[in-house]
Short mmCIF file of C-alpha atoms in Angstrom, two decimals:
data_model
loop_
_atom_site.label_atom_id
_atom_site.label_comp_id
_atom_site.label_asym_id
_atom_site.label_seq_id
_atom_site.Cartn_x
_atom_site.Cartn_y
_atom_site.Cartn_z
CA MET A 1 66.51 103.86 55.12
CA ASN A 2 64.81 101.22 56.92
CA ASP A 3 67.53 98.63 56.30
CA THR A 4 70.01 101.16 57.72
CA LEU A 5 67.98 101.86 60.79
CA HIS A 6 67.50 98.00 61.36
CA ASP A 7 71.19 97.45 60.96
CA ARG A 8 72.12 100.18 63.54
CA THR A 9 69.44 98.68 65.98
CA ASP A 10 71.03 95.18 65.47
CA ALA A 11 74.46 96.54 65.95
CA THR A 12 73.63 98.59 69.12
CA ASP A 13 71.85 95.43 70.54
CA ASP A 14 75.10 93.42 69.80
CA TYR A 15 77.31 96.07 71.43
CA LEU A 16 74.85 96.17 74.50
CA HIS A 17 74.90 92.44 74.76
CA ARG A 18 78.79 92.08 74.63
CA ALA A 19 79.14 95.32 76.85
CA LEU A 20 76.93 93.72 79.68
CA LEU A 21 78.26 90.28 79.44
CA ASP A 22 81.78 91.68 79.51
CA LEU A 23 81.06 93.46 82.60
CA ALA A 24 79.47 90.62 84.19
CA ASP A 25 82.64 88.43 83.49
CA ASP A 26 84.71 90.97 85.51
CA ALA A 27 82.38 90.70 88.63
CA PRO A 28 84.26 90.13 91.96
CA HIS A 29 84.00 86.82 93.27
CA ASP A 30 83.87 85.59 96.85
CA PRO A 31 84.73 82.15 96.99
CA GLN A 32 83.35 81.91 100.46
CA LEU A 33 80.34 83.56 99.90
CA ALA A 34 77.95 81.12 101.89
CA ALA A 35 80.46 81.30 104.70
CA THR A 36 80.39 85.26 104.64
CA ILE A 37 76.57 85.23 104.73
CA ARG A 38 76.45 82.93 107.67
CA ARG A 39 79.14 84.76 109.52
CA ARG A 40 77.17 88.11 109.04
CA SER A 41 73.93 86.45 110.24
CA GLY A 42 75.69 85.14 113.22
CA TRP A 43 77.36 88.58 114.01
CA ARG A 44 73.79 89.90 114.11
CA ARG A 45 72.45 87.59 116.58
CA MET A 46 75.55 88.14 118.59
CA THR A 47 74.96 91.74 118.68
CA THR A 48 71.44 91.61 120.01
CA ALA A 49 72.71 89.56 123.00
CA ALA A 50 76.13 91.58 123.03
CA PRO A 51 74.85 94.38 125.57
CA VAL A 52 73.73 91.90 128.39
CA ALA A 53 76.75 89.64 127.77
CA ALA A 54 78.98 92.68 128.07
CA ALA A 55 77.56 93.95 131.17
CA LEU A 56 77.98 90.32 132.68
CA ALA A 57 81.41 89.87 131.72
CA VAL A 58 82.33 93.37 133.28
CA LEU A 59 80.47 92.47 136.45
CA LEU A 60 82.51 88.96 136.59
CA VAL A 61 85.92 90.73 135.80
CA VAL A 62 85.26 93.47 138.49
CA ALA A 63 84.15 90.88 141.10
CA GLY A 64 87.31 88.47 140.24
CA MET A 65 89.55 91.51 140.52
CA LEU A 66 88.24 92.49 143.86
CA LEU A 67 88.31 89.03 145.26
CA PHE A 68 91.48 87.85 143.97
CA ARG A 69 93.57 91.01 143.83
CA PRO A 70 97.29 89.91 144.39
CA ALA A 71 99.23 91.71 147.23
CA ARG A 72 101.86 92.75 144.85
CA PRO A 73 101.44 93.89 141.25
CA ALA A 74 102.16 90.88 138.88
CA PRO A 75 105.11 91.41 136.58
CA THR A 76 103.55 92.87 133.38
CA HIS A 77 104.54 92.16 129.92
CA PRO A 78 103.87 94.59 127.11
CA ALA A 79 100.35 94.08 125.68
CA SER A 80 99.92 93.57 121.97
CA ALA A 81 98.35 96.56 120.32
CA CYS A 82 95.99 94.28 118.19
CA GLN A 83 92.73 93.30 119.17
CA PRO A 84 90.54 90.77 117.48
CA VAL A 85 88.58 92.52 114.51
CA GLN A 86 85.26 93.28 115.82
CA THR A 87 81.80 93.53 114.00
CA SER A 88 79.63 96.44 114.64
CA VAL A 89 77.46 98.96 112.84
CA LEU A 90 79.92 101.35 110.94
CA PRO A 91 79.80 104.97 112.08
CA SER A 92 77.85 107.32 109.83
CA TRP A 93 80.93 108.85 108.14
CA ALA A 94 82.02 105.39 106.98
CA ARG A 95 78.71 104.08 105.33
CA VAL A 96 78.87 105.70 101.92
CA GLY A 97 78.34 103.16 99.29
CA PHE A 98 76.62 100.42 101.61
CA THR A 99 73.16 99.49 100.69
CA ASP A 100 72.25 98.93 104.30
CA PRO A 101 71.23 102.00 106.22
CA GLU A 102 73.22 100.75 109.30
CA PRO A 103 75.64 98.35 107.86
CA GLU A 104 77.44 95.94 110.28
CA MET A 105 81.10 94.96 109.14
CA PRO A 106 84.14 93.96 110.61
CA SER A 107 86.36 96.94 111.22
CA VAL A 108 89.21 98.75 113.27
CA LEU A 109 89.02 102.27 114.04
CA SER A 110 92.45 104.06 113.94
CA ASP A 111 93.85 105.26 117.40
CA HIS A 112 92.72 108.86 116.79
CA GLY A 113 89.70 108.02 114.99
CA LEU A 114 90.50 109.53 111.85
CA PHE A 115 90.41 106.35 109.73
CA LEU A 116 88.36 103.24 109.70
CA ALA A 117 89.78 99.74 108.30
CA ILE A 118 86.59 97.86 107.02
CA VAL A 119 87.70 94.22 106.39
CA PHE A 120 86.12 92.50 103.40
CA VAL A 121 87.40 89.02 104.10
CA PRO A 122 86.89 86.31 106.72
CA ALA A 123 90.23 86.89 108.12
CA LEU A 124 93.55 88.90 107.18
CA VAL A 125 96.26 86.59 106.56
CA SER A 126 100.01 86.22 105.75
CA PRO A 127 101.72 85.43 103.56
CA PRO A 128 99.78 86.70 100.78
CA ALA A 129 97.94 84.08 98.35
CA ALA A 130 97.31 84.48 94.78
CA ASP A 131 93.67 83.40 95.18
CA TYR A 132 92.98 85.37 98.37
CA ASN A 133 92.86 89.21 98.76
CA ASN A 134 93.47 90.83 101.93
CA LYS A 135 90.72 93.25 101.02
CA ILE A 136 90.38 96.43 103.17
CA LEU A 137 88.08 99.49 102.45
CA TRP A 138 89.68 102.60 103.90
CA ALA A 139 87.13 105.37 105.17
CA ALA A 140 88.13 108.62 106.23
CA ARG A 141 86.56 110.96 108.93
CA PRO A 142 88.19 114.24 107.79
CA ALA A 143 87.10 115.86 104.62
CA ASP A 144 89.24 115.64 101.48
CA PRO A 145 92.71 117.42 101.92
CA ARG A 146 92.00 119.22 98.70
CA GLN A 147 89.01 120.87 100.39
CA THR A 148 90.83 121.92 103.49
CA SER A 149 94.28 122.77 102.06
CA MET A 150 95.81 126.33 103.26
CA SER A 151 95.39 127.98 99.89
CA ALA A 152 94.53 126.86 96.22
CA GLY A 153 98.14 126.73 95.13
CA ASP A 154 99.01 124.00 97.59
CA ARG A 155 100.12 120.85 96.24
CA VAL A 156 98.39 118.08 98.15
CA ASP A 157 99.60 114.43 97.89
CA LEU A 158 96.07 112.83 97.69
CA SER A 159 97.32 109.24 97.86
CA PHE A 160 96.71 107.28 101.11
CA HIS A 161 100.11 106.12 102.48
CA ILE A 162 100.34 102.84 104.62
CA ASP A 163 103.72 102.19 106.45
CA GLY A 164 103.56 99.08 108.77
CA ARG A 165 105.92 97.50 111.23
CA LEU A 166 105.48 94.02 112.59
CA GLU A 167 105.03 94.33 116.29
CA GLY A 168 107.97 93.56 118.33
CA THR A 169 110.33 93.30 115.26
CA SER A 170 112.14 95.33 112.59
CA THR A 171 110.06 93.97 109.87
CA THR A 172 108.31 96.49 107.85
CA MET A 173 105.98 97.10 104.90
CA SER A 174 104.78 100.01 102.71
CA THR A 175 101.96 100.49 100.17
CA THR A 176 100.01 103.40 98.85
CA VAL A 177 96.26 103.46 97.86
CA PRO A 178 96.04 106.04 94.85
CA GLY A 179 93.55 108.78 95.11
CA GLY A 180 92.96 108.34 98.84
CA PRO A 181 91.16 106.12 101.26
CA GLY A 182 89.18 103.56 99.45
CA PRO A 183 89.40 99.89 98.29
CA SER A 184 92.69 98.39 98.79
CA ILE A 185 94.66 95.08 99.22
CA VAL A 186 96.87 95.33 102.02
CA ASP A 187 99.39 92.47 101.96
CA VAL A 188 102.09 91.87 104.69
CA PRO A 189 105.09 89.89 104.63
CA ALA A 190 104.58 87.78 107.80
CA PRO A 191 101.66 87.01 110.23
CA GLY A 192 101.43 88.88 113.33
CA CYS A 193 100.13 92.17 114.80
CA TRP A 194 100.87 94.99 112.19
CA VAL A 195 101.04 98.74 113.43
CA LEU A 196 100.28 100.76 110.32
CA ARG A 197 101.00 104.32 110.06
CA LEU A 198 98.30 105.78 107.86
CA THR A 199 99.04 109.23 106.00
CA TRP A 200 96.56 111.16 103.97
CA GLY A 201 97.50 114.68 103.01
CA ARG A 202 98.09 116.28 106.46
CA TYR A 203 96.59 113.71 108.30
CA THR A 204 98.05 111.02 110.11
CA ASP A 205 97.13 108.33 112.41
CA THR A 206 97.80 104.65 113.47
CA VAL A 207 95.92 101.54 113.47
CA ALA A 208 96.90 97.90 114.48
CA LEU A 209 95.65 95.01 112.56
CA PRO A 210 96.00 91.21 113.31
CA TYR A 211 97.16 89.08 110.31
CA ALA A 212 96.77 85.44 110.80
CA ASP A 213 99.17 82.58 109.52
CA ARG A 214 97.69 81.53 106.45
CA ALA A 215 98.65 78.01 107.23
CA SER A 216 96.48 77.66 110.29
CA ALA A 217 93.94 80.18 108.87
CA GLY A 218 93.32 77.63 105.69
CA SER A 219 90.17 76.46 106.96
CA THR A 220 88.23 79.73 106.99
CA THR A 221 90.17 81.24 104.10
CA GLY A 222 90.28 78.73 101.65
CA MET B 1 68.29 77.63 111.21
CA SER B 2 68.87 73.93 111.67
CA THR B 3 71.96 72.23 110.07
CA VAL B 4 70.25 70.62 107.05
CA ARG B 5 68.49 73.81 106.28
CA SER B 6 72.04 75.62 106.47
CA GLN B 7 73.72 73.10 104.24
CA ASP B 8 70.84 73.35 101.59
CA PHE B 9 71.46 77.09 101.66
CA GLU B 10 75.11 76.67 101.40
CA ALA B 11 74.52 74.27 98.49
CA TYR B 12 72.30 76.87 96.92
CA VAL B 13 74.90 79.70 97.05
CA ASP B 14 77.75 77.48 95.88
CA ALA B 15 75.69 76.57 92.87
CA ARG B 16 73.90 80.04 92.13
CA GLY B 17 76.39 82.77 94.06
CA ARG B 18 78.35 83.45 91.04
CA ALA B 19 75.42 84.21 88.77
CA TRP B 20 74.13 86.84 91.38
CA GLU B 21 77.65 88.37 91.67
CA ARG B 22 77.75 88.68 87.82
CA SER B 23 74.11 90.19 87.84
CA ALA B 24 74.85 92.59 90.96
CA TYR B 25 78.27 94.02 88.95
CA ALA B 26 76.51 94.38 85.73
CA LEU B 27 73.88 96.43 87.70
CA THR B 28 76.12 98.52 89.83
CA HIS B 29 79.56 98.62 88.01
CA ASP B 30 81.06 99.05 91.52
CA ARG B 31 82.97 96.16 93.23
CA HIS B 32 82.05 96.92 96.81
CA ALA B 33 78.46 98.09 95.87
CA ALA B 34 77.95 94.62 94.19
CA GLN B 35 79.46 92.55 96.87
CA ASP B 36 77.13 94.54 99.35
CA LEU B 37 74.18 94.24 97.04
CA VAL B 38 74.75 90.36 96.83
CA GLN B 39 75.50 89.90 100.57
CA THR B 40 72.60 91.98 101.74
CA VAL B 41 70.16 90.15 99.58
CA LEU B 42 71.69 86.49 100.53
CA LEU B 43 71.41 87.74 104.16
CA LYS B 44 67.77 88.22 104.09
CA VAL B 45 67.27 84.87 101.86
CA PHE B 46 69.39 83.00 104.69
CA ARG B 47 67.15 84.22 107.62
CA HIS B 48 64.01 83.20 105.71
CA TRP B 49 65.37 80.32 103.83
CA SER B 50 62.70 77.60 104.85
CA ARG B 51 59.93 79.88 104.05
CA ILE B 52 61.26 80.92 100.59
CA VAL B 53 61.82 77.51 99.49
CA ALA B 54 58.42 76.28 100.66
CA VAL B 55 56.64 79.15 98.68
CA GLU B 56 58.73 79.52 95.49
CA GLN B 57 61.83 79.08 93.66
CA PRO B 58 64.86 80.77 95.48
CA ASP B 59 66.18 81.97 92.05
CA ALA B 60 62.71 83.78 91.51
CA TYR B 61 63.12 85.51 95.02
CA VAL B 62 66.72 86.27 94.97
CA ARG B 63 66.33 88.07 91.37
CA ARG B 64 63.54 90.10 92.50
CA MET B 65 65.17 91.14 95.65
CA LEU B 66 68.43 91.87 93.88
CA VAL B 67 66.92 94.07 91.30
CA ARG B 68 64.55 95.97 93.61
CA THR B 69 67.20 96.55 96.17
CA TYR B 70 69.31 97.96 93.47
CA LEU B 71 66.70 100.25 92.17
CA ASP B 72 65.61 101.28 95.72
CA GLN B 73 69.25 102.38 96.23
CA GLN B 74 69.51 104.13 93.06
CA ARG B 75 66.23 106.09 93.98
CA ARG B 76 67.61 106.93 97.19
CA ARG B 77 70.91 108.12 95.62
CA SER B 78 69.16 110.08 92.87
CA SER B 79 67.28 112.29 95.45
CA GLY B 80 70.39 112.61 97.72
CA GLU B 81 74.23 113.03 96.95
CA ARG B 82 74.56 111.05 93.61
CA PRO B 83 73.72 111.64 90.02
CA ALA B 84 70.75 109.56 88.88
CA ALA B 85 72.72 107.87 86.29
CA GLY B 86 74.60 106.02 88.79
CA PRO B 87 78.19 105.65 89.83
CA LEU B 88 80.80 106.54 87.51
CA PRO B 89 82.59 103.36 85.89
CA GLU B 90 85.51 102.39 87.59
CA ALA B 91 88.88 103.31 85.95
CA LEU B 92 90.17 100.65 83.72
CA ALA B 93 93.60 99.58 84.37
CA PRO B 94 95.99 100.11 81.34
CA ASP B 95 95.83 97.18 79.01
CA PRO B 96 97.72 97.04 75.78
CA ALA B 97 95.29 94.55 74.29
CA VAL B 98 93.15 95.37 71.17
CA GLY B 99 89.72 96.47 71.72
CA VAL B 100 90.16 97.88 75.40
CA VAL B 101 89.47 101.40 74.24
CA GLN B 102 86.05 99.98 72.69
CA ARG B 103 85.59 98.24 75.83
CA ASP B 104 85.97 101.26 77.84
CA GLU B 105 83.57 103.12 75.82
CA PHE B 106 80.98 100.49 76.26
CA ARG B 107 81.28 100.65 79.91
CA ARG B 108 81.04 104.43 80.07
CA ALA B 109 78.16 104.26 77.58
CA LEU B 110 76.25 101.59 79.89
CA GLY B 111 76.70 104.34 82.53
CA ALA B 112 74.34 106.65 80.68
CA LEU B 113 71.45 104.11 81.32
CA THR B 114 68.67 105.12 83.89
CA PRO B 115 68.55 102.46 86.84
CA MET B 116 65.33 100.97 85.41
CA GLN B 117 66.73 100.64 81.81
CA ARG B 118 69.72 99.11 83.35
CA ALA B 119 67.84 96.69 85.26
CA VAL B 120 65.78 95.46 82.20
CA LEU B 121 68.79 95.26 79.86
CA VAL B 122 70.81 93.33 82.57
CA LEU B 123 67.77 90.68 83.09
CA ARG B 124 67.54 90.54 79.15
CA HIS B 125 71.23 90.06 78.44
CA VAL B 126 73.14 88.51 81.47
CA GLU B 127 70.30 86.59 82.80
CA GLY B 128 68.69 85.81 79.37
CA LEU B 129 65.14 86.31 80.56
CA PRO B 130 62.31 86.97 78.14
CA ASP B 131 60.30 90.00 78.48
CA ASP B 132 57.22 88.63 80.38
CA GLU B 133 59.47 87.34 83.12
CA ILE B 134 61.41 90.57 83.33
CA ALA B 135 57.95 92.20 83.85
CA GLY B 136 57.38 89.63 86.65
CA VAL B 137 60.50 90.74 88.45
CA LEU B 138 59.74 94.30 88.00
CA GLY B 139 56.21 94.17 88.53
CA CYS B 140 55.17 95.90 85.54
CA THR B 141 53.84 94.98 81.94
CA ALA B 142 55.92 93.32 79.24
CA ALA B 143 55.19 96.52 77.06
CA THR B 144 56.74 98.58 79.73
CA VAL B 145 59.81 96.27 79.60
CA ARG B 146 60.01 96.72 75.98
CA THR B 147 59.71 100.60 76.20
CA HIS B 148 62.60 100.55 78.83
CA ALA B 149 64.56 98.29 76.81
CA SER B 150 64.22 100.37 73.59
CA ARG B 151 64.88 103.70 75.43
CA GLY B 152 67.85 102.29 77.00
CA ARG B 153 69.17 101.05 73.76
CA ASP B 154 68.88 104.57 72.28
CA ARG B 155 70.70 106.19 75.11
CA PHE B 156 73.38 103.62 74.92
CA ARG B 157 73.83 104.30 71.25
CA ASP B 158 73.70 108.05 71.86
CA ALA B 159 76.32 107.75 74.34
CA LEU B 160 78.61 105.77 72.01
CA ASP B 161 78.08 108.07 69.07
CA GLY B 162 78.97 110.96 71.64
CA ALA B 163 82.20 109.20 72.67
CA ALA B 164 82.98 108.52 68.78
CA HIS B 165 82.39 112.30 68.04
CA GLY B 166 84.58 113.35 70.94
CA THR B 167 87.31 111.12 69.68
CA GLU B 168 87.14 112.56 66.16
CA GLN B 169 87.36 116.28 67.54
CA GLU B 170 90.39 115.11 69.58
CA GLN B 171 92.12 113.85 66.31
CA ARG B 172 91.58 117.15 64.75
#
């Protein structure tokens, strides 16, 4: 009896050991971990000085416009929809799963504020590489469409659909995040400003994300 | 931070970062939570690097921070929106390899552990620490460590037995 109990304990220990090591082997790896930490630390310092810097910048721009306003409006060119990805404290509805109560992450809010693209890599790059993932965590402001559907019998497509077009071209891409907004790898076929149409159930919105040329972004992306 | 100190920190992360990623994932079983945990702890280490290396081994500090941050996080969740048993295991991709079912069962059984049991078992099995060092990390006695380990093993075994029982019933 005691031998049987002992054998079972040994077997359980062995299973536990294997289970934990097997799980650890699957841990995600950030080959740029030190750079990620250094960047996040730098961002924090920047955010403390950001309000003063922003106010000065606005004053300078306004003063410049007043002093050097041209007599006729200059010919305008269509501006890109993309802005550099900014790092800031995430909105409260996008903080689920973060350890820090006020996490600061690079992110881009969709045009109507329904979705947030939280960027988990130093830069989004194209073309895709086997050793580098364009990892984006999608957060949604609206409730799960299952909870807001008109009737219990409604069939709701819970997948999060992403349909993109490279700005100024006819190049497109399309991908789906099964189960709704969450972790994803969003690769695009060419660098540039990608305008993505996001669809989740009855919610749609758009977001513009800049993808750098992998060749020129090599020093930061490895 | 001076360039030399920054280079020291980078060398440390290059050498030890993978080990912390492994432990964090074994603790959380969630890819984003694991990365967030590692980054949160290393960010604190980066800011206080010179003080940490002057006082103790960075490994001891990082290990203690990693486990305590994980336990704090689980405590907050257990009183809030998430079950005390921790996050559900991530779904495994279909895999034709032999043994994947057992692997899935093992991972689900790990989800039955309490956060403290899981911390003890990760420190023991993944980091290979003896009980007295685990006690130092967790701020308890070695006897308490053994109690958590024993109860964790029981829970893990019960969860495996339950899974096996469920499979038998499905086959009938």
